[in-house]
């Protein structure tokens, strides 16, 4: 039956629902019956916000005077940032509204990307670029007495992520918008993002990142969207008097509210604006009066405060699982709120549950959101009374799971008791999912008890654990790795039993990518302009195969020299940043060798610093008069955060700083070697660092780095790579050619044997490494006790990361780099050739692959 609509009620504002709250049919009906005068008034407003400088300046001033309640005389850069951001936000929201209405009217299938992290960085510059108004903004604020670059600097990073995984999610939502896909992100609005890192006496010191301090013009609080989320409690079984069947009901014991905050995500050169919805936790307004009356006021307040702690802080671990109850609470809170929202939106237009997978695709970014699988099954079975297997079929068609690591210490395993206490009904459902799954396996492979034990969702250990990866695989229709090597590895190692059960077709690869808008145009405007001039347009930003044409200019001397000049200026810019952060002077004429990423033993920053120490010793051992001729002057730059509880990673940071202290102040060395640790590596620093490398290091132990994405950012900006045959380095090599990358080290297929050898006590420390270890033990770089653990993990504890095995080959690759860098023109050519062939690594390509092979969604384009 058609719902009857009182359009006048809408016109008079009596109708409580928003435009997108209506069904498509309702919207059409309303449109026809709204009085002309009213419709014109709305239509007049629904323009594009501002289109010229005068309009922008008006809007800017209006925001300064009304939104901020300031004046011309007390408008500082921060206020200017807020006013400009609000002006752009106005424009964004108008387009956002239109986009969302279009999706509703088209009744299209939507993709929801569930990620516990979105490492967004700054929004203002990106919004100006994607809305194609940066020049206009620059002129306007200039006329109003401001410098656009200074204004941009006032924005704090939205650091709602740790590293690669969170940044990937950020690149993906940019590409979803740019590709006109109906795709939303769902995450958490942490009050404290990733901590800010200070270096004090060479040690990392963590400071809380209260990024919302001055408010956030980029979020739209949806305070009316308040979703109740329950925890704890009990499960009640009732018998349906008619059918005689038993029915389960979860009676939660503690309730909090999930409040929605929306972040509009503009696409590049399109009017499409998608949404990133982040949830914030609040206490319910229902106060526990019983406790209050019993005189237990403190306790009832404490419970309310506990509610707010759920989204208070991002867990600062990268590639490491830590089984804290609050983290599990975060996961369920986020997943339950998101599913509630998704289901509500689905039910607005559709009432037949078997259509759910035709209208909804949900992607799990790692296992963090795996409870969504359980929650959807609970909604369908307990609340909607669907039959178990009918519901389960809907669930598995809906979800896709992206794996991000094969490392054991990063795989989530939640203790059964913890889940049972926090989410008693969910634990029952997990057990039932497991039971039906194991029955299926038993049928396929009778009497293979060991297989059942290995694939079981429940690990029969003490205490028992729920293996989230197993649950995610069983609950999804497709599982993907993030680079070819990694996707092969998951099939042959951690998930090989599941390949046997489901067949290899369930497992696929989508090699990661990065958005060229942020990582080329925004980070490196001068290179972007140079390329645009040469290619005749900046279309390569959305059609990256066009970059290939750069190859035809490889002998164009003028072009090469301009290219080189851009790189040099980017190095000057980084030098200034280094000076301001560390007071170290570096010479931009020298080779910049950069390794910036989270500090992790598997990423082997320890090998990098050992190599630097070796180089320092070799320089010192070279007769003074030969040094200049023999050693290429080099600036070694390392940066990244260590998880606060990661002892070894913190020691690596201390060692880098201690080595820097000695080397940079050694008068014999001068400019031949500098060692810099850049504090507080984050997205906005990465935007300055990535365009300024000659060489960047991606030197993880083979088989440990799932993909890496900073390798792509660096090469996209014309820097070369020293790297292992690991992660996406493999595809990068294939695309840009073996001559343009410096590969070294053992291959992943040999890692297991080497580790086994070491465990058996067969370990050989190469002479070069012995030299380094001996020097460290002499105390040249400070107290040896400080670093003994780092050395012993290689020397006596089995060298799990194979530093001893790869060290010589690493030094050889470094020495090849020294030689090749001297032939400067050839070096520049390699950079150009690399950029020309990096098109594959656009996150637009990733999204197209996911859309086609996993999500089954299509672009929705406004008809004009
Ligand atoms: C791209 C990026 C990463 C990922 O770096 P990897 O070297 O691929 O681990 C981490 N942090 C920030 C700030 C980034 O921009």
GROMACS .gro file of C-alpha atoms in nm, residues 97-269:
model
  173
   97UNK     CA    1   2.245   1.599   0.015
   98UNK     CA    2   2.199   1.568  -0.359
   99UNK     CA    3   2.415   1.259  -0.377
  100UNK     CA    4   2.231   1.082  -0.099
  101UNK     CA    5   1.893   1.168  -0.251
  102UNK     CA    6   2.009   1.029  -0.579
  103UNK     CA    7   2.108   0.699  -0.418
  104UNK     CA    8   1.772   0.674  -0.245
  105UNK     CA    9   1.578   0.746  -0.560
  106UNK     CA   10   1.782   0.500  -0.765
  107UNK     CA   11   1.734   0.228  -0.503
  108UNK     CA   12   2.086   0.117  -0.575
  109UNK     CA   13   2.304  -0.139  -0.405
  110UNK     CA   14   2.535   0.021  -0.150
  111UNK     CA   15   2.872  -0.074  -0.015
  112UNK     CA   16   2.961  -0.023   0.350
  113UNK     CA   17   3.329  -0.023   0.437
  114UNK     CA   18   3.372  -0.115   0.803
  115UNK     CA   19   3.708  -0.003   0.936
  116UNK     CA   20   3.812   0.060   1.294
  117UNK     CA   21   4.063   0.309   1.155
  118UNK     CA   22   4.045   0.595   0.907
  119UNK     CA   23   4.378   0.775   0.895
  120UNK     CA   24   4.242   1.082   0.717
  121UNK     CA   25   4.503   1.349   0.782
  122UNK     CA   26   4.388   1.699   0.695
  123UNK     CA   27   4.064   1.773   0.514
  124UNK     CA   28   4.084   2.137   0.397
  125UNK     CA   29   4.347   2.109   0.125
  126UNK     CA   30   4.190   1.787   0.001
  127UNK     CA   31   3.843   1.945  -0.014
  128UNK     CA   32   3.974   2.246  -0.212
  129UNK     CA   33   4.145   2.013  -0.457
  130UNK     CA   34   3.854   1.775  -0.501
  131UNK     CA   35   3.605   2.061  -0.537
  132UNK     CA   36   3.846   2.225  -0.781
  133UNK     CA   37   3.845   2.559  -0.596
  134UNK     CA   38   4.198   2.584  -0.462
  135UNK     CA   39   4.307   2.874  -0.682
  136UNK     CA   40   3.985   3.056  -0.605
  137UNK     CA   41   4.039   3.003  -0.230
  138UNK     CA   42   4.399   3.118  -0.254
  139UNK     CA   43   4.304   3.444  -0.422
  140UNK     CA   44   4.015   3.507  -0.185
  141UNK     CA   45   4.201   3.457   0.139
  142UNK     CA   46   4.490   3.654  -0.005
  143UNK     CA   47   4.259   3.947  -0.068
  144UNK     CA   48   4.131   3.914   0.287
  145UNK     CA   49   4.485   3.934   0.421
  146UNK     CA   50   4.575   3.569   0.476
  147UNK     CA   51   4.819   3.320   0.332
  148UNK     CA   52   4.652   2.997   0.225
  149UNK     CA   53   4.951   2.778   0.318
  150UNK     CA   54   4.947   2.914   0.674
  151UNK     CA   55   4.574   2.854   0.701
  152UNK     CA   56   4.614   2.492   0.585
  153UNK     CA   57   4.879   2.440   0.854
  154UNK     CA   58   4.635   2.525   1.129
  155UNK     CA   59   4.431   2.210   1.079
  156UNK     CA   60   4.518   1.922   1.310
  157UNK     CA   61   4.550   1.578   1.146
  158UNK     CA   62   4.254   1.348   1.191
  159UNK     CA   63   4.478   1.069   1.319
  160UNK     CA   64   4.210   0.806   1.363
  161UNK     CA   65   4.438   0.522   1.266
  162UNK     CA   66   4.777   0.365   1.325
  163UNK     CA   67   4.936   0.322   0.985
  164UNK     CA   68   4.883   0.144   0.655
  165UNK     CA   69   4.548  -0.020   0.733
  166UNK     CA   70   4.387   0.306   0.841
  167UNK     CA   71   4.538   0.505   0.556
  168UNK     CA   72   4.413   0.245   0.308
  169UNK     CA   73   4.059   0.298   0.434
  170UNK     CA   74   4.105   0.673   0.386
  171UNK     CA   75   4.231   0.630   0.028
  172UNK     CA   76   3.946   0.390  -0.048
  173UNK     CA   77   3.670   0.629   0.053
  174UNK     CA   78   3.830   0.900  -0.159
  175UNK     CA   79   3.825   0.663  -0.455
  176UNK     CA   80   3.467   0.551  -0.386
  177UNK     CA   81   3.352   0.912  -0.408
  178UNK     CA   82   3.565   0.990  -0.711
  179UNK     CA   83   3.439   0.680  -0.891
  180UNK     CA   84   3.076   0.780  -0.812
  181UNK     CA   85   3.018   0.461  -0.618
  182UNK     CA   86   2.747   0.449  -0.353
  183UNK     CA   87   2.988   0.360  -0.074
  184UNK     CA   88   2.993   0.470   0.287
  185UNK     CA   89   3.255   0.425   0.554
  186UNK     CA   90   3.167   0.332   0.910
  187UNK     CA   91   3.412   0.383   1.194
  188UNK     CA   92   3.461   0.529   1.541
  189UNK     CA   93   3.502   0.892   1.634
  190UNK     CA   94   3.784   0.861   1.887
  191UNK     CA   95   3.826   1.167   2.107
  192UNK     CA   96   4.196   1.086   2.113
  193UNK     CA   97   4.355   0.974   1.786
  194UNK     CA   98   4.699   0.819   1.756
  195UNK     CA   99   4.924   0.977   2.020
  196UNK     CA  100   5.165   1.249   1.922
  197UNK     CA  101   5.528   1.150   1.954
  198UNK     CA  102   5.793   1.364   2.117
  199UNK     CA  103   6.157   1.268   2.136
  200UNK     CA  104   6.317   1.346   2.471
  201UNK     CA  105   6.682   1.250   2.525
  202UNK     CA  106   6.642   1.015   2.230
  203UNK     CA  107   6.342   0.833   2.374
  204UNK     CA  108   5.986   0.829   2.243
  205UNK     CA  109   5.745   1.004   2.477
  206UNK     CA  110   5.373   0.979   2.401
  207UNK     CA  111   5.136   1.271   2.433
  208UNK     CA  112   4.759   1.247   2.403
  209UNK     CA  113   4.620   1.375   2.075
  210UNK     CA  114   4.307   1.569   2.164
  211UNK     CA  115   4.237   1.659   1.807
  212UNK     CA  116   3.889   1.802   1.869
  213UNK     CA  117   4.023   2.075   2.096
  214UNK     CA  118   3.912   2.363   1.871
  215UNK     CA  119   3.604   2.188   1.736
  216UNK     CA  120   3.591   2.025   1.396
  217UNK     CA  121   3.433   2.204   1.102
  218UNK     CA  122   3.446   1.888   0.891
  219UNK     CA  123   3.197   1.689   1.092
  220UNK     CA  124   2.822   1.714   1.100
  221UNK     CA  125   2.693   1.599   1.437
  222UNK     CA  126   2.374   1.400   1.389
  223UNK     CA  127   2.270   1.430   1.749
  224UNK     CA  128   1.923   1.302   1.661
  225UNK     CA  129   2.064   0.968   1.548
  226UNK     CA  130   2.099   0.788   1.881
  227UNK     CA  131   2.121   0.414   1.866
  228UNK     CA  132   2.095   0.212   2.188
  229UNK     CA  133   2.371  -0.047   2.224
  230UNK     CA  134   2.354  -0.315   2.493
  231UNK     CA  135   2.624  -0.512   2.669
  232UNK     CA  136   2.639  -0.792   2.927
  233UNK     CA  137   2.306  -0.926   3.056
  234UNK     CA  138   2.152  -1.267   3.001
  235UNK     CA  139   1.985  -1.483   2.739
  236UNK     CA  140   1.627  -1.588   2.791
  237UNK     CA  141   1.471  -1.890   2.627
  238UNK     CA  142   1.100  -1.885   2.564
  239UNK     CA  143   0.877  -2.142   2.393
  240UNK     CA  144   0.649  -2.019   2.121
  241UNK     CA  145   0.306  -2.149   2.227
  242UNK     CA  146   0.192  -2.195   1.866
  243UNK     CA  147   0.493  -2.357   1.701
  244UNK     CA  148   0.640  -2.513   2.013
  245UNK     CA  149   0.980  -2.390   1.899
  246UNK     CA  150   1.219  -2.234   2.144
  247UNK     CA  151   1.324  -1.876   2.095
  248UNK     CA  152   1.621  -1.689   2.232
  249UNK     CA  153   1.618  -1.335   2.350
  250UNK     CA  154   1.912  -1.131   2.474
  251UNK     CA  155   1.835  -0.905   2.767
  252UNK     CA  156   2.122  -0.659   2.784
  253UNK     CA  157   2.249  -0.542   3.121
  254UNK     CA  158   2.417  -0.214   3.037
  255UNK     CA  159   2.310   0.033   2.772
  256UNK     CA  160   2.498   0.313   2.596
  257UNK     CA  161   2.405   0.532   2.302
  258UNK     CA  162   2.582   0.554   1.969
  259UNK     CA  163   2.569   0.908   1.827
  260UNK     CA  164   2.640   0.960   1.456
  261UNK     CA  165   2.892   1.214   1.326
  262UNK     CA  166   2.909   1.249   0.948
  263UNK     CA  167   3.216   1.345   0.749
  264UNK     CA  168   3.138   1.437   0.389
  265UNK     CA  169   3.386   1.277   0.148
  266UNK     CA  170   3.412   1.472  -0.179
  267UNK     CA  171   3.511   1.301  -0.501
  268UNK     CA  172   3.757   1.463  -0.741
  269UNK     CA  173   3.600   1.645  -1.037
   0.00000   0.00000   0.00000
